[in-house]
């Protein structure tokens, strides 16, 4: 009992009800979680913010966590404790995660050891928090679900955010012709610096015509789509024969004409990292760690917020005029 009484507390964001960004409550008396078997405890230095976390928080997403909960899956930090049977990691190891058990918007987080990966020294913690969900999702969309091959063309629709930049870097390194769209001049420059051969401004009313001029009559082989509720109908017009749209992000409904898929035998394929098997996650991890080692995988960090400003981070990731890399919380 004496031990329990001295168990330390930490600052963590807690959600007690679903709703707008204001339901994110920073508390300073949350108990530091204890790693169970096959789990590790990480001192969090940075945590990525993903759009999906705003959907979950609002209560409109298919998966609803039990309340109260702490959001956050992409943490980067240092292991400070390991549970039983953990042999892959020890105290003091620098790591990044793909998921957490206790939530990443906190000073400490528990994660299953098989969702934790070594963070190479050449990558700082801010960048480490930009790897997990974006790069694993991009790799899954391109190769595990999109069957991308060297020599094919890919259009990354919404390329200046975390997943978009990851997709540009991976596709370029794997020999694809990479086109990207962004909503600002700055965003277009960022994607050109990160693997895109050509950039288009999706606020330009004629931008799809410009893409068609670039791809010629054959069209584009793969589209990585971050905002399918806006772009899916137009995407179907841009595809090649047997082309595929990979639906990575969506914020609502859209009307399309299924005949557009028949004329080219094209496919619309949903992508969910949540459904990846253990083998698929392992394949993603190897590709990502190889990319860091080779030097082409360089996470781009965009806006940074202290934990106190978490509500603002959630607001900005949905409402800002154009992404420029991955949004992170710094601890």
XYZ file of C-alpha atoms in Angstrom:
331
model
C 0.000 0.000 0.000
C 2.864 2.351 0.841
C 4.195 1.831 -2.696
C 0.885 2.714 -4.292
C 0.725 5.858 -2.196
C 4.028 7.107 -3.604
C 3.265 6.273 -7.217
C 4.131 9.335 -9.251
C 1.791 11.525 -11.261
C 2.190 13.242 -14.617
C 0.592 15.770 -16.915
C -1.695 14.196 -19.508
C -4.552 15.255 -21.762
C -7.846 13.563 -20.848
C -11.115 13.420 -22.797
C -14.206 12.867 -20.597
C -16.828 13.471 -23.303
C -16.832 13.526 -27.091
C -17.031 16.958 -28.715
C -15.015 19.893 -30.047
C -11.364 20.684 -29.248
C -12.453 22.174 -25.897
C -13.099 18.657 -24.494
C -9.311 18.084 -24.404
C -8.472 18.686 -20.720
C -4.868 18.943 -19.538
C -4.564 17.437 -16.052
C -1.494 17.406 -13.843
C -2.473 14.605 -11.452
C -2.787 11.611 -13.776
C -1.064 8.470 -12.467
C 1.976 7.389 -14.453
C 0.978 4.069 -16.082
C 2.834 0.859 -15.242
C 3.956 -1.421 -18.090
C 2.472 -4.927 -17.991
C 4.066 -7.940 -19.667
C 5.210 -7.288 -23.238
C 4.827 -3.539 -22.680
C 7.273 -0.665 -22.217
C 6.999 2.701 -20.432
C 8.259 5.656 -22.477
C 9.170 9.154 -21.284
C 7.504 11.132 -24.078
C 9.537 13.935 -25.693
C 7.185 14.569 -28.632
C 3.859 13.216 -29.859
C 2.408 13.501 -33.351
C -1.096 14.855 -33.929
C -3.091 13.066 -36.655
C -6.377 14.206 -38.233
C -7.971 10.877 -37.219
C -7.481 11.858 -33.561
C -9.789 14.843 -34.106
C -12.469 12.586 -35.610
C -12.224 10.147 -32.680
C -12.394 13.037 -30.180
C -15.536 14.427 -31.857
C -17.300 11.048 -31.459
C -18.109 10.785 -35.180
C -15.550 8.071 -35.950
C -16.304 4.362 -36.310
C -13.962 3.496 -33.429
C -14.896 5.060 -30.103
C -12.545 4.584 -27.151
C -14.026 4.102 -23.679
C -14.181 7.425 -21.822
C -12.178 8.946 -20.295
C -9.132 8.429 -22.514
C -5.877 10.104 -23.568
C -5.420 10.531 -27.342
C -2.190 10.034 -29.245
C -0.391 7.145 -30.913
C 2.847 8.510 -32.458
C 5.234 9.188 -29.608
C 8.995 9.568 -29.629
C 10.981 9.359 -26.439
C 13.145 7.248 -24.175
C 12.281 3.941 -22.509
C 12.225 4.298 -18.719
C 10.721 0.915 -17.815
C 9.997 -2.485 -19.360
C 7.425 -5.105 -18.438
C 8.056 -8.820 -18.118
C 9.180 -10.742 -21.222
C 10.402 -7.612 -23.024
C 13.811 -8.424 -24.524
C 13.956 -6.114 -27.558
C 14.270 -2.908 -25.498
C 15.939 -1.685 -22.326
C 15.930 1.480 -20.211
C 17.556 4.387 -22.017
C 16.659 3.260 -25.563
C 15.451 5.998 -27.933
C 12.222 4.834 -29.618
C 9.181 5.825 -31.642
C 5.768 4.160 -31.565
C 2.960 3.339 -33.938
C 0.356 3.013 -31.175
C 0.161 3.455 -27.439
C -1.926 1.682 -24.824
C -2.289 4.610 -22.421
C -2.304 7.563 -24.881
C 0.508 9.710 -26.239
C -0.601 13.226 -25.271
C 1.108 12.734 -21.912
C 4.502 12.927 -20.189
C 4.703 9.119 -20.029
C 3.057 6.489 -22.201
C 2.803 2.714 -22.134
C 3.021 0.893 -25.463
C 3.058 -2.750 -26.550
C 6.655 -3.680 -27.344
C 5.662 -4.886 -30.837
C 4.393 -1.365 -31.686
C 7.676 0.246 -30.650
C 10.710 0.721 -32.910
C 14.266 1.966 -32.377
C 14.758 5.652 -33.192
C 18.077 6.129 -35.000
C 20.363 8.864 -33.625
C 20.214 10.863 -36.856
C 16.479 11.507 -36.228
C 15.480 13.880 -33.406
C 12.425 13.345 -31.184
C 10.290 15.875 -33.070
C 10.951 13.979 -36.297
C 10.489 10.672 -34.487
C 6.929 11.737 -33.601
C 6.295 12.256 -37.337
C 7.181 8.719 -38.434
C 4.665 6.143 -37.136
C 1.206 6.687 -38.566
C 2.217 8.856 -41.583
C 4.994 6.650 -42.972
C 3.360 3.308 -42.209
C 0.108 4.578 -43.778
C 1.902 5.898 -46.863
C 3.811 2.645 -47.346
C 0.639 0.594 -46.861
C -1.299 2.755 -49.342
C 1.412 2.610 -52.004
C 2.591 -0.993 -51.810
C 0.483 -3.245 -49.586
C -2.841 -2.012 -50.983
C -1.907 0.005 -54.097
C 0.603 -2.500 -55.559
C 2.784 0.382 -56.797
C 5.639 -0.510 -59.104
C 8.730 1.419 -60.192
C 7.982 3.361 -63.368
C 4.333 3.993 -62.488
C 3.017 7.478 -61.784
C 1.457 8.534 -58.485
C -0.532 11.666 -57.662
C -0.450 12.536 -53.968
C -3.597 14.623 -53.467
C -2.866 16.754 -50.411
C 0.864 16.095 -50.406
C 2.107 18.690 -47.909
C 0.771 17.032 -44.731
C 2.366 14.198 -42.746
C 1.095 11.256 -44.832
C 1.457 13.193 -48.088
C 5.118 14.048 -47.595
C 5.804 10.478 -46.457
C 4.157 9.196 -49.660
C 6.236 11.576 -51.814
C 9.514 10.496 -50.199
C 8.736 6.767 -50.359
C 7.371 6.840 -53.927
C 10.343 8.837 -55.223
C 12.837 6.497 -53.538
C 11.066 3.498 -55.073
C 11.248 4.790 -58.631
C 7.773 6.209 -59.242
C 6.969 9.431 -61.076
C 5.597 11.641 -58.300
C 3.038 14.436 -58.713
C 1.695 16.275 -55.679
C -0.890 18.907 -54.829
C -0.860 21.513 -52.067
C -2.929 24.589 -51.242
C -0.176 27.178 -50.860
C 3.009 28.262 -52.626
C 4.960 27.232 -49.524
C 3.280 23.820 -49.504
C 4.178 23.299 -53.174
C 7.831 24.134 -52.434
C 7.866 21.683 -49.513
C 6.588 18.812 -51.660
C 9.089 19.557 -54.444
C 11.882 19.402 -51.850
C 10.567 16.039 -50.622
C 10.376 13.907 -53.721
C 7.652 15.300 -55.983
C 8.725 15.776 -59.604
C 5.913 18.291 -60.104
C 3.592 20.241 -57.815
C 0.116 21.641 -58.470
C -1.950 24.116 -56.450
C -5.334 22.511 -55.767
C -6.820 25.981 -55.182
C -6.216 26.812 -58.851
C -9.573 26.190 -60.599
C -7.822 24.551 -63.593
C -5.360 22.408 -61.691
C -6.838 19.071 -62.848
C -6.359 20.191 -66.478
C -2.716 20.924 -65.666
C -2.321 17.438 -64.206
C -3.850 15.935 -67.374
C -1.387 17.933 -69.504
C 1.410 16.485 -67.416
C 0.274 12.836 -67.487
C -0.901 12.841 -71.097
C -3.822 10.753 -72.336
C -2.808 7.662 -70.348
C -3.534 9.319 -66.984
C -2.053 8.602 -63.567
C -1.639 5.052 -62.207
C -2.209 5.660 -58.491
C -3.773 8.503 -56.523
C -3.115 8.769 -52.788
C -6.196 10.683 -51.640
C -6.319 12.633 -48.356
C -9.675 14.382 -48.921
C -11.838 11.941 -50.849
C -15.100 13.692 -49.936
C -13.915 16.616 -52.111
C -11.739 14.992 -54.767
C -12.939 11.452 -55.507
C -15.142 12.335 -58.478
C -12.316 14.319 -60.123
C -9.780 11.607 -59.243
C -11.687 9.037 -61.313
C -11.252 11.278 -64.388
C -7.475 11.468 -63.857
C -6.775 7.720 -63.632
C -5.116 5.469 -66.187
C -6.574 2.132 -67.276
C -6.447 -0.146 -64.196
C -5.599 2.934 -62.114
C -6.470 3.009 -58.442
C -7.471 5.650 -55.936
C -6.222 4.908 -52.428
C -8.617 6.503 -49.949
C -6.448 7.580 -47.006
C -8.556 10.479 -45.712
C -12.207 11.485 -45.817
C -14.322 14.082 -44.009
C -17.799 13.376 -45.380
C -19.847 12.083 -48.295
C -19.466 12.587 -52.051
C -21.425 11.645 -55.153
C -19.613 9.786 -57.945
C -20.643 8.016 -61.131
C -19.600 4.334 -60.876
C -19.490 4.220 -64.687
C -16.227 6.160 -64.420
C -14.655 3.051 -62.854
C -16.013 0.791 -65.618
C -14.561 2.789 -68.518
C -11.040 2.260 -67.167
C -11.519 -0.783 -64.923
C -10.225 1.419 -62.140
C -10.450 0.738 -58.415
C -11.282 2.738 -55.299
C -9.476 1.144 -52.354
C -9.811 2.150 -48.719
C -6.682 2.204 -46.552
C -6.699 1.609 -42.797
C -3.486 1.099 -40.890
C -5.659 -0.214 -38.038
C -6.348 -3.350 -40.109
C -2.704 -4.148 -40.906
C -1.537 -7.602 -39.834
C 1.547 -8.156 -37.679
C 3.490 -9.191 -40.811
C 2.371 -6.079 -42.695
C 3.380 -3.796 -39.821
C 6.758 -5.540 -39.722
C 7.188 -4.976 -43.467
C 6.344 -1.264 -43.026
C 8.841 -0.981 -40.165
C 11.669 -2.529 -42.190
C 10.959 -0.187 -45.133
C 10.877 2.852 -42.829
C 14.052 1.988 -40.896
C 15.862 1.195 -44.173
C 14.734 4.593 -45.516
C 16.130 6.422 -42.475
C 19.378 4.486 -42.800
C 19.632 5.253 -46.551
C 18.927 8.933 -45.867
C 15.880 9.506 -48.088
C 13.357 9.236 -45.268
C 13.462 12.630 -43.527
C 10.329 13.466 -41.534
C 9.185 17.064 -42.018
C 7.856 18.672 -38.843
C 5.315 21.439 -39.373
C 3.576 23.244 -36.530
C 4.715 22.533 -32.976
C 2.642 23.066 -29.825
C 3.226 22.661 -26.092
C 0.816 20.264 -24.348
C -1.141 23.278 -22.960
C -2.066 24.254 -26.531
C -3.444 20.844 -27.546
C -6.927 22.242 -28.351
C -5.348 24.756 -30.742
C -3.374 21.951 -32.399
C -6.614 20.025 -32.997
C -8.313 23.122 -34.381
C -5.439 24.043 -36.698
C -4.908 20.573 -38.173
C -8.491 20.637 -39.490
C -9.012 24.346 -40.217
C -5.638 25.715 -41.328
C -5.207 26.830 -44.937
C -2.435 24.416 -45.852
C -0.305 21.812 -44.127
C 3.490 21.971 -44.137
C 4.564 18.727 -42.544
C 3.526 16.866 -39.427
C 1.897 18.598 -36.460
C 3.570 17.679 -33.166
C 3.128 18.268 -29.445
C 6.352 18.919 -27.553
C 6.779 17.825 -23.953
